Amino acid sequence: MKKLFTLLSAFILMSVSAQRHCGTTDRVAQLSHDPEFAARDQAIKTYLKNARSTSNKSGFTSTTNSVITIPVVFHVLYKNNSQNVSDSQIHSQLASMNADFRKTNADFGDVVPLAFQNQAADLEIKFVKATSGPNGQPTNGITRKQVSENFDLESQYYTTAGEQAWDTSVYLNVWIGRFQTFGYLGFGTPPAAAGMPYDGLVISYKAFGCNGSAIAPFNKGRTVVHELGHYLGLSHPWGEDGSSCGELANDDQISDTPSINDPHYGVPTYPENSNMCAPDENGAMFMNFMDYVNDEAMGMFTDDQKIVARATLEGPRASLLGTKTNTSNFGISVYPNPADKFFVIKSDNMELGKVEIYSSNGQLRKTADLEKSETAIPLENFEQGIYFLRIFDANGKLLKSDKLIKK
């Protein structure tokens, strides 16, 4: 009996661990304890809702030569060689991201039923490894660091225990490592985190890329694709609060994804109606990248999801549209750095609005209004250490993120 119980427990454990578990909802709940973050998050949701409702009049629809290129840096945080994902594995992940976001994935015709193929969108977003680092140095877009045995990926990825982000207003940062939390495949921070030191994707080495340490059924790179959806403002199709159909926020607010009340797992058989709020002959769009099915069963974003992703890149993540050089063209400088009693923010050609100063653990320490061109910020109440700055223009648009060292 004891042996049978042990085998049964192992079977249940394997079954649960083989289901997709996205940590984004938990991460956003943690971040929302900060009132500033919660307010930004709500404001951005309103902005994206307006973008969807006015999409026919907006510039978010597909146009010729409108492909957006986003530079990516991959931070590999490993405790042993098996977690130190190879360059080949990283390249396979990059290829998967680009195929899925451009609707060139080879399995599209097999995975997406004919009933949904006309709703599938080419998001016209391209991801490339960064070729220039934060200080202008040449790079292959990959950093590697061996971390301690007690390193906690979920909470320490962006700290000195892990690898501090490259300017998150300019680069998409992707951290890869081993989660301590059982079942997590990854999480992505939402647009409200734009420019923050913790902004980006955090992915299990077992669900990253298409070879090496990637383990089926999550070995086609689609955990990153799913978390990129969150990074670009997309929600799970069943909404955010787990309520039943028709209640509260139980919807992703996307008009062309059929409403469902729960995620789908594994490889469902089409048509699948068990989780549908209003069952019909086509069933649920379980093959959408924002659902929880296995990698092999995912295959599409929709036209309305494209509107949201593009609106995010025109709004809260607009700084990603340029390169490091483009960002410096704003003429914004921060000096002295390191600083002691004060530092100065100066702009040669932009009208500045405010600066937010955050501690290395993401806590907002100070918000200060800025003069149009030059402002001195006192530091008498700041301890020695590393701080992160978010500099905005007079209209509230994020212009630059920077690091400040307090002596």
Coordinates of C-alpha atoms in Angstrom, one line a residue:
M1 CA 0.0 0.0 0.0
K2 CA 2.8 2.4 0.9
K3 CA 4.5 1.7 -2.4
L4 CA 1.3 2.3 -4.3
F5 CA 0.8 5.6 -2.5
T6 CA 4.3 6.7 -3.4
L7 CA 3.8 5.8 -7.0
L8 CA 0.4 7.6 -7.1
S9 CA 1.9 10.7 -5.5
A10 CA 4.7 10.7 -8.0
F11 CA 2.2 10.4 -10.9
I12 CA 0.1 13.3 -9.6
L13 CA 3.3 15.4 -9.1
M14 CA 4.4 14.7 -12.7
S15 CA 0.9 15.5 -14.0
V16 CA 0.7 18.8 -12.2
S17 CA 4.3 19.8 -13.1
A18 CA 3.5 19.1 -16.8
Q19 CA 0.8 21.8 -16.8
R20 CA 1.7 25.4 -17.7
H21 CA 1.9 27.7 -14.7
C22 CA 2.5 31.4 -15.5
G23 CA 3.7 33.5 -12.6
T24 CA 2.7 36.9 -14.1
T25 CA -0.6 37.2 -12.1
D26 CA 1.3 36.6 -8.9
R27 CA 4.0 39.0 -9.8
V28 CA 1.6 41.8 -10.7
A29 CA -0.2 41.2 -7.4
Q30 CA 3.0 41.7 -5.6
L31 CA 3.9 44.9 -7.5
S32 CA 0.4 46.3 -7.0
H33 CA 1.1 46.7 -3.3
D34 CA 3.0 49.8 -4.4
P35 CA 0.2 52.5 -5.0
E36 CA 2.3 54.2 -7.7
F37 CA 2.6 51.0 -9.7
A38 CA -1.1 50.2 -9.2
A39 CA -2.0 53.7 -10.5
R40 CA 0.2 53.3 -13.5
D41 CA -1.2 49.9 -14.2
Q42 CA -4.8 51.1 -14.2
A43 CA -3.9 54.2 -16.3
I44 CA -2.3 52.0 -18.9
K45 CA -5.2 49.6 -19.0
T46 CA -7.5 52.5 -19.7
Y47 CA -5.1 53.7 -22.4
L48 CA -5.1 50.3 -24.0
K49 CA -8.9 50.0 -23.8
N50 CA -9.2 53.3 -25.6
A51 CA -6.7 52.1 -28.2
R52 CA -8.9 49.1 -28.9
S53 CA -12.1 51.1 -29.1
T54 CA -10.6 53.6 -31.6
S55 CA -8.5 51.1 -33.6
N56 CA -10.2 51.9 -36.9
K57 CA -9.1 55.5 -36.6
S58 CA -5.8 55.0 -34.9
G59 CA -2.4 54.3 -36.4
F60 CA -2.1 50.9 -34.7
T61 CA -3.3 48.8 -37.7
S62 CA -0.9 47.0 -40.0
T63 CA 0.9 49.2 -42.6
T64 CA 3.6 48.4 -45.1
N65 CA 7.2 48.4 -43.7
S66 CA 5.9 48.9 -40.1
V67 CA 7.9 46.1 -38.5
I68 CA 9.2 47.2 -35.1
T69 CA 12.6 45.9 -34.0
I70 CA 13.3 45.3 -30.3
P71 CA 16.9 44.7 -29.0
V72 CA 17.1 41.8 -26.5
V73 CA 19.7 40.9 -23.9
F74 CA 19.6 37.4 -22.4
H75 CA 20.9 37.0 -18.8
V76 CA 21.8 33.4 -18.0
L77 CA 21.8 32.8 -14.2
Y78 CA 23.0 29.2 -13.5
K79 CA 24.0 27.2 -10.5
N80 CA 25.4 24.3 -12.4
N81 CA 26.3 23.4 -16.0
S82 CA 22.9 21.9 -16.8
Q83 CA 21.3 25.3 -16.2
N84 CA 23.9 27.2 -18.2
V85 CA 21.9 27.3 -21.5
S86 CA 24.0 27.3 -24.6
D87 CA 24.2 30.0 -27.3
S88 CA 22.4 27.5 -29.6
Q89 CA 19.5 27.2 -27.2
I90 CA 19.3 31.0 -27.0
H91 CA 19.3 31.3 -30.8
S92 CA 16.5 28.7 -31.0
Q93 CA 14.4 30.8 -28.6
L94 CA 15.0 33.9 -30.7
A95 CA 13.9 32.1 -33.8
S96 CA 10.8 30.9 -32.1
M97 CA 9.9 34.4 -30.9
N98 CA 10.3 35.9 -34.3
A99 CA 8.4 33.1 -36.1
D100 CA 5.4 33.3 -33.7
F101 CA 5.2 37.1 -33.7
R102 CA 5.4 37.3 -37.5
K103 CA 2.9 34.4 -38.1
T104 CA 5.6 32.4 -39.9
N105 CA 5.6 29.5 -37.4
A106 CA 5.8 26.3 -39.4
D107 CA 3.1 24.6 -37.4
F108 CA 0.5 27.4 -38.0
G109 CA -1.6 25.4 -40.4
D110 CA -1.6 22.3 -38.3
V111 CA -2.3 24.0 -34.9
V112 CA -4.8 26.7 -35.9
P113 CA -8.2 25.5 -37.2
L114 CA -9.5 27.0 -40.4
A115 CA -12.3 28.8 -38.4
F116 CA -9.7 30.9 -36.6
Q117 CA -7.0 31.4 -39.3
N118 CA -8.5 34.6 -40.7
Q119 CA -8.3 36.1 -37.2
A120 CA -4.6 35.3 -36.8
A121 CA -2.3 38.3 -37.0
D122 CA 1.3 39.1 -37.9
L123 CA 2.2 41.4 -35.1
E124 CA 5.0 42.8 -37.2
I125 CA 7.5 42.8 -34.2
K126 CA 11.0 41.5 -34.6
F127 CA 13.4 40.6 -31.9
V128 CA 17.2 40.8 -32.3
K129 CA 20.1 40.2 -29.9
A130 CA 21.5 43.5 -28.7
T131 CA 24.8 44.4 -30.5
S132 CA 25.6 47.4 -28.4
G133 CA 25.8 47.4 -24.6
P134 CA 24.7 50.0 -22.1
N135 CA 28.0 51.9 -22.5
G136 CA 28.2 51.5 -26.2
Q137 CA 30.5 48.5 -26.1
P138 CA 30.1 45.7 -28.6
T139 CA 28.1 42.7 -27.3
N140 CA 26.6 39.4 -28.4
G141 CA 23.5 40.2 -26.3
I142 CA 24.2 37.4 -23.8
T143 CA 25.5 37.7 -20.2
R144 CA 26.3 34.7 -18.0
K145 CA 26.7 34.5 -14.2
Q146 CA 27.1 31.5 -11.9
V147 CA 24.9 32.3 -8.9
S148 CA 24.9 30.8 -5.4
E149 CA 23.1 27.7 -4.4
N150 CA 20.6 29.7 -2.3
F151 CA 19.9 32.2 -5.1
D152 CA 16.1 32.8 -5.6
L153 CA 15.4 33.6 -9.2
E154 CA 11.9 34.9 -8.6
S155 CA 13.0 37.7 -6.2
Q156 CA 16.7 38.2 -6.9
Y157 CA 17.0 38.0 -10.7
Y158 CA 17.6 41.8 -11.2
T159 CA 19.7 42.4 -8.0
T160 CA 23.4 42.1 -7.5
A161 CA 22.9 38.5 -6.5
G162 CA 21.6 37.9 -10.0
E163 CA 22.3 40.2 -13.0
Q164 CA 21.3 43.8 -13.0
A165 CA 19.2 44.8 -16.0
W166 CA 20.5 46.7 -18.9
D167 CA 18.5 49.9 -19.3
T168 CA 14.9 48.5 -19.4
S169 CA 13.6 51.5 -21.3
V170 CA 15.9 50.6 -24.2
Y171 CA 16.4 46.8 -24.0
L172 CA 14.1 43.8 -23.5
N173 CA 15.8 42.0 -20.6
V174 CA 15.3 38.2 -20.4
W175 CA 16.6 36.3 -17.3
I176 CA 16.9 32.5 -17.5
G177 CA 17.4 30.3 -14.5
R178 CA 15.9 27.9 -12.0
F179 CA 12.7 28.8 -10.1
Q180 CA 12.5 27.9 -6.5
T181 CA 8.7 28.2 -6.7
F182 CA 7.2 24.8 -7.8
G183 CA 5.6 24.8 -11.2
Y184 CA 6.6 28.3 -12.5
L185 CA 7.6 28.3 -16.1
G186 CA 8.1 32.1 -16.2
F187 CA 6.6 35.5 -15.8
G188 CA 6.6 38.8 -17.6
T189 CA 6.3 42.3 -16.1
P190 CA 3.4 44.4 -17.5
P191 CA 3.8 47.8 -19.3
A192 CA 3.3 49.6 -15.9
A193 CA 6.8 48.3 -15.1
A194 CA 8.4 50.0 -18.1
G195 CA 11.8 51.4 -17.2
M196 CA 11.9 49.8 -13.8
P197 CA 15.1 47.8 -12.8
Y198 CA 13.0 44.6 -12.5
D199 CA 11.2 45.0 -15.9
G200 CA 11.4 42.1 -18.4
L201 CA 10.9 38.3 -18.6
V202 CA 12.0 35.7 -16.1
I203 CA 12.0 32.1 -17.6
S204 CA 12.8 28.6 -16.3
Y205 CA 15.8 27.1 -18.1
K206 CA 13.5 24.0 -18.6
A207 CA 11.0 26.0 -20.7
F208 CA 13.4 28.2 -22.7
G209 CA 14.2 27.6 -26.3
C210 CA 13.8 24.5 -28.4
N211 CA 16.8 22.3 -27.5
G212 CA 19.3 21.8 -24.7
S213 CA 17.7 22.0 -21.3
A214 CA 14.2 22.6 -22.6
I215 CA 11.9 19.8 -21.7
A216 CA 8.7 18.7 -23.4
P217 CA 5.9 19.7 -23.5
F218 CA 7.4 23.2 -23.1
N219 CA 10.3 22.9 -25.6
K220 CA 9.1 25.1 -28.6
G221 CA 10.0 28.5 -27.0
R222 CA 6.4 29.5 -26.3
T223 CA 6.8 30.2 -22.6
V224 CA 8.8 33.3 -23.7
V225 CA 6.1 34.1 -26.4
H226 CA 3.4 33.9 -23.8
E227 CA 5.2 36.1 -21.3
L228 CA 6.1 38.5 -24.0
G229 CA 2.3 38.9 -24.5
H230 CA 2.0 40.1 -20.9
Y231 CA 5.0 42.4 -21.4
L232 CA 3.1 43.9 -24.3
G233 CA -0.1 44.4 -22.4
L234 CA -2.0 41.2 -23.1
S235 CA -4.0 39.2 -20.5
H236 CA -5.0 35.6 -20.2
P237 CA -8.2 35.0 -22.2
W238 CA -10.1 34.1 -19.0
G239 CA -9.2 37.5 -17.4
E240 CA -7.4 38.3 -14.2
D241 CA -9.7 37.4 -11.3
G242 CA -10.7 33.8 -11.9
S243 CA -14.4 34.7 -11.6
S244 CA -17.1 32.9 -13.6
C245 CA -18.4 34.2 -16.9
G246 CA -19.9 37.6 -16.9
E247 CA -18.5 38.6 -13.5
L248 CA -16.0 41.3 -12.6
A249 CA -12.9 41.3 -14.9
N250 CA -13.4 37.8 -16.2
D251 CA -12.3 38.6 -19.8
D252 CA -9.2 39.8 -21.5
Q253 CA -11.1 42.7 -23.1
I254 CA -10.1 41.4 -26.5
S255 CA -13.1 41.2 -28.8
D256 CA -11.9 38.5 -31.1
T257 CA -10.9 35.9 -28.5
P258 CA -14.0 34.0 -27.4
S259 CA -14.7 34.4 -23.7
I260 CA -13.7 31.5 -21.4
N261 CA -13.9 31.0 -17.6
D262 CA -10.8 28.9 -17.1
P263 CA -7.5 28.0 -18.9
H264 CA -7.0 25.1 -21.2
Y265 CA -4.2 22.6 -20.6
G266 CA -2.4 19.9 -22.5
V267 CA -3.5 19.3 -26.1
P268 CA -7.3 19.8 -26.3
T269 CA -9.3 18.4 -29.1
Y270 CA -11.0 20.9 -31.5
P271 CA -13.7 22.1 -31.1
E272 CA -13.4 22.5 -27.3
N273 CA -16.4 24.0 -25.5
S274 CA -16.1 23.0 -21.8
N275 CA -14.7 26.4 -20.7
M276 CA -16.7 28.5 -23.1
C277 CA -18.9 31.3 -21.7
A278 CA -21.1 31.0 -24.8
P279 CA -20.4 27.6 -26.5
D280 CA -20.6 27.5 -30.3
E281 CA -19.5 25.3 -33.2
N282 CA -16.0 26.7 -33.3
G283 CA -15.4 26.4 -29.6
A284 CA -12.6 28.1 -27.6
M285 CA -9.5 29.6 -29.1
F286 CA -7.3 27.4 -26.9
M287 CA -4.5 27.6 -29.4
N288 CA -4.0 31.3 -28.6
F289 CA -0.5 32.0 -27.2
M290 CA -2.1 33.6 -24.1
D291 CA -3.8 30.3 -23.0
Y292 CA -2.1 27.5 -21.0
V293 CA -1.9 24.7 -23.5
N294 CA 1.3 22.8 -24.3
D295 CA 3.8 24.5 -26.7
E296 CA 2.8 22.1 -29.5
A297 CA -0.9 23.2 -29.2
M298 CA -0.2 27.0 -29.4
G299 CA -0.1 28.9 -32.7
M300 CA -1.6 32.4 -32.9
F301 CA -2.2 35.9 -31.8
T302 CA -5.3 37.8 -33.0
D303 CA -5.8 41.1 -34.8
D304 CA -7.1 42.8 -31.6
Q305 CA -4.2 41.4 -29.6
K306 CA -2.0 43.0 -32.2
I307 CA -3.7 46.4 -31.6
V308 CA -2.9 46.1 -27.9
A309 CA 0.7 45.1 -28.4
R310 CA 1.3 47.9 -31.0
A311 CA -0.4 50.4 -28.8
T312 CA 1.8 49.4 -25.9
L313 CA 4.8 50.0 -28.1
E314 CA 3.4 53.4 -29.1
G315 CA 2.7 54.3 -25.5
P316 CA 4.3 53.0 -22.3
R317 CA 7.0 51.1 -24.1
A318 CA 7.7 53.7 -26.8
S319 CA 11.3 54.0 -25.7
L320 CA 12.0 50.5 -27.0
L321 CA 11.4 51.8 -30.5
G322 CA 14.8 53.5 -30.6
T323 CA 18.4 52.4 -30.0
K324 CA 20.6 53.5 -27.2
T325 CA 21.9 56.2 -29.5
N326 CA 18.4 57.4 -30.3
T327 CA 17.6 57.7 -26.6
S328 CA 20.7 59.8 -26.0
N329 CA 19.5 62.1 -28.7
F330 CA 17.0 63.4 -26.1
G331 CA 20.1 65.2 -24.8
I332 CA 19.4 64.1 -21.2
S333 CA 22.4 63.8 -18.9
V334 CA 22.7 62.9 -15.2
Y335 CA 25.7 64.2 -13.2
P336 CA 27.7 63.9 -11.1
N337 CA 27.4 60.1 -11.0
P338 CA 28.5 58.7 -8.5
A339 CA 26.9 61.6 -6.5
D340 CA 27.2 62.6 -2.9
K341 CA 25.0 65.5 -1.7
F342 CA 23.0 66.1 -4.9
F343 CA 22.8 65.2 -8.6
V344 CA 21.6 67.2 -11.7
I345 CA 19.3 66.2 -14.5
K346 CA 19.8 68.3 -17.6
S347 CA 18.2 68.2 -21.0
D348 CA 19.4 70.1 -24.1
N349 CA 16.3 69.7 -26.2
M350 CA 13.5 68.2 -24.2
E351 CA 11.0 69.7 -21.8
L352 CA 11.3 67.6 -18.7
G353 CA 8.5 66.8 -16.3
K354 CA 9.5 64.7 -13.3
V355 CA 11.9 62.1 -12.0
E356 CA 11.1 59.0 -9.9
I357 CA 13.9 57.6 -7.8
Y358 CA 13.8 53.9 -6.8
S359 CA 16.0 51.8 -4.5
S360 CA 17.7 48.7 -5.9
N361 CA 14.8 46.5 -4.6
G362 CA 12.2 48.6 -6.6
Q363 CA 10.9 50.7 -3.8
L364 CA 9.9 54.3 -4.8
R365 CA 12.0 56.6 -2.6
K366 CA 11.3 60.0 -4.1
T367 CA 9.4 61.8 -6.9
A368 CA 10.6 65.3 -7.9
D369 CA 9.3 67.8 -10.4
L370 CA 11.9 69.0 -12.9
E371 CA 12.5 72.4 -14.4
K372 CA 12.3 72.5 -18.1
S373 CA 16.0 72.1 -18.8
E374 CA 18.0 71.6 -15.6
T375 CA 17.3 70.6 -12.0
A376 CA 19.4 69.8 -9.0
I377 CA 18.0 66.9 -6.8
P378 CA 19.3 66.7 -3.1
L379 CA 20.3 63.4 -1.7
E380 CA 20.8 64.1 2.0
N381 CA 18.3 61.4 3.0
F382 CA 19.7 58.7 0.8
E383 CA 22.0 55.9 2.0
Q384 CA 25.0 54.8 0.0
G385 CA 24.0 52.4 -2.8
I386 CA 22.6 52.0 -6.2
Y387 CA 19.4 53.8 -7.3
F388 CA 17.3 53.8 -10.4
L389 CA 15.9 56.8 -12.1
R390 CA 12.8 57.2 -14.4
I391 CA 12.8 60.5 -16.2
F392 CA 9.6 61.7 -17.8
D393 CA 8.7 64.6 -20.1
A394 CA 6.0 67.2 -19.2
N395 CA 3.3 65.0 -20.7
G396 CA 4.2 62.0 -18.6
K397 CA 6.0 60.0 -21.3
L398 CA 9.0 58.0 -20.1
L399 CA 12.1 59.4 -21.7
K400 CA 15.0 57.6 -20.0
S401 CA 15.9 55.2 -17.3
D402 CA 19.3 55.5 -15.7
K403 CA 21.3 54.2 -12.8
L404 CA 22.6 56.5 -10.0
I405 CA 25.3 55.6 -7.5
K406 CA 25.1 57.4 -4.1
K407 CA 28.5 57.7 -2.5

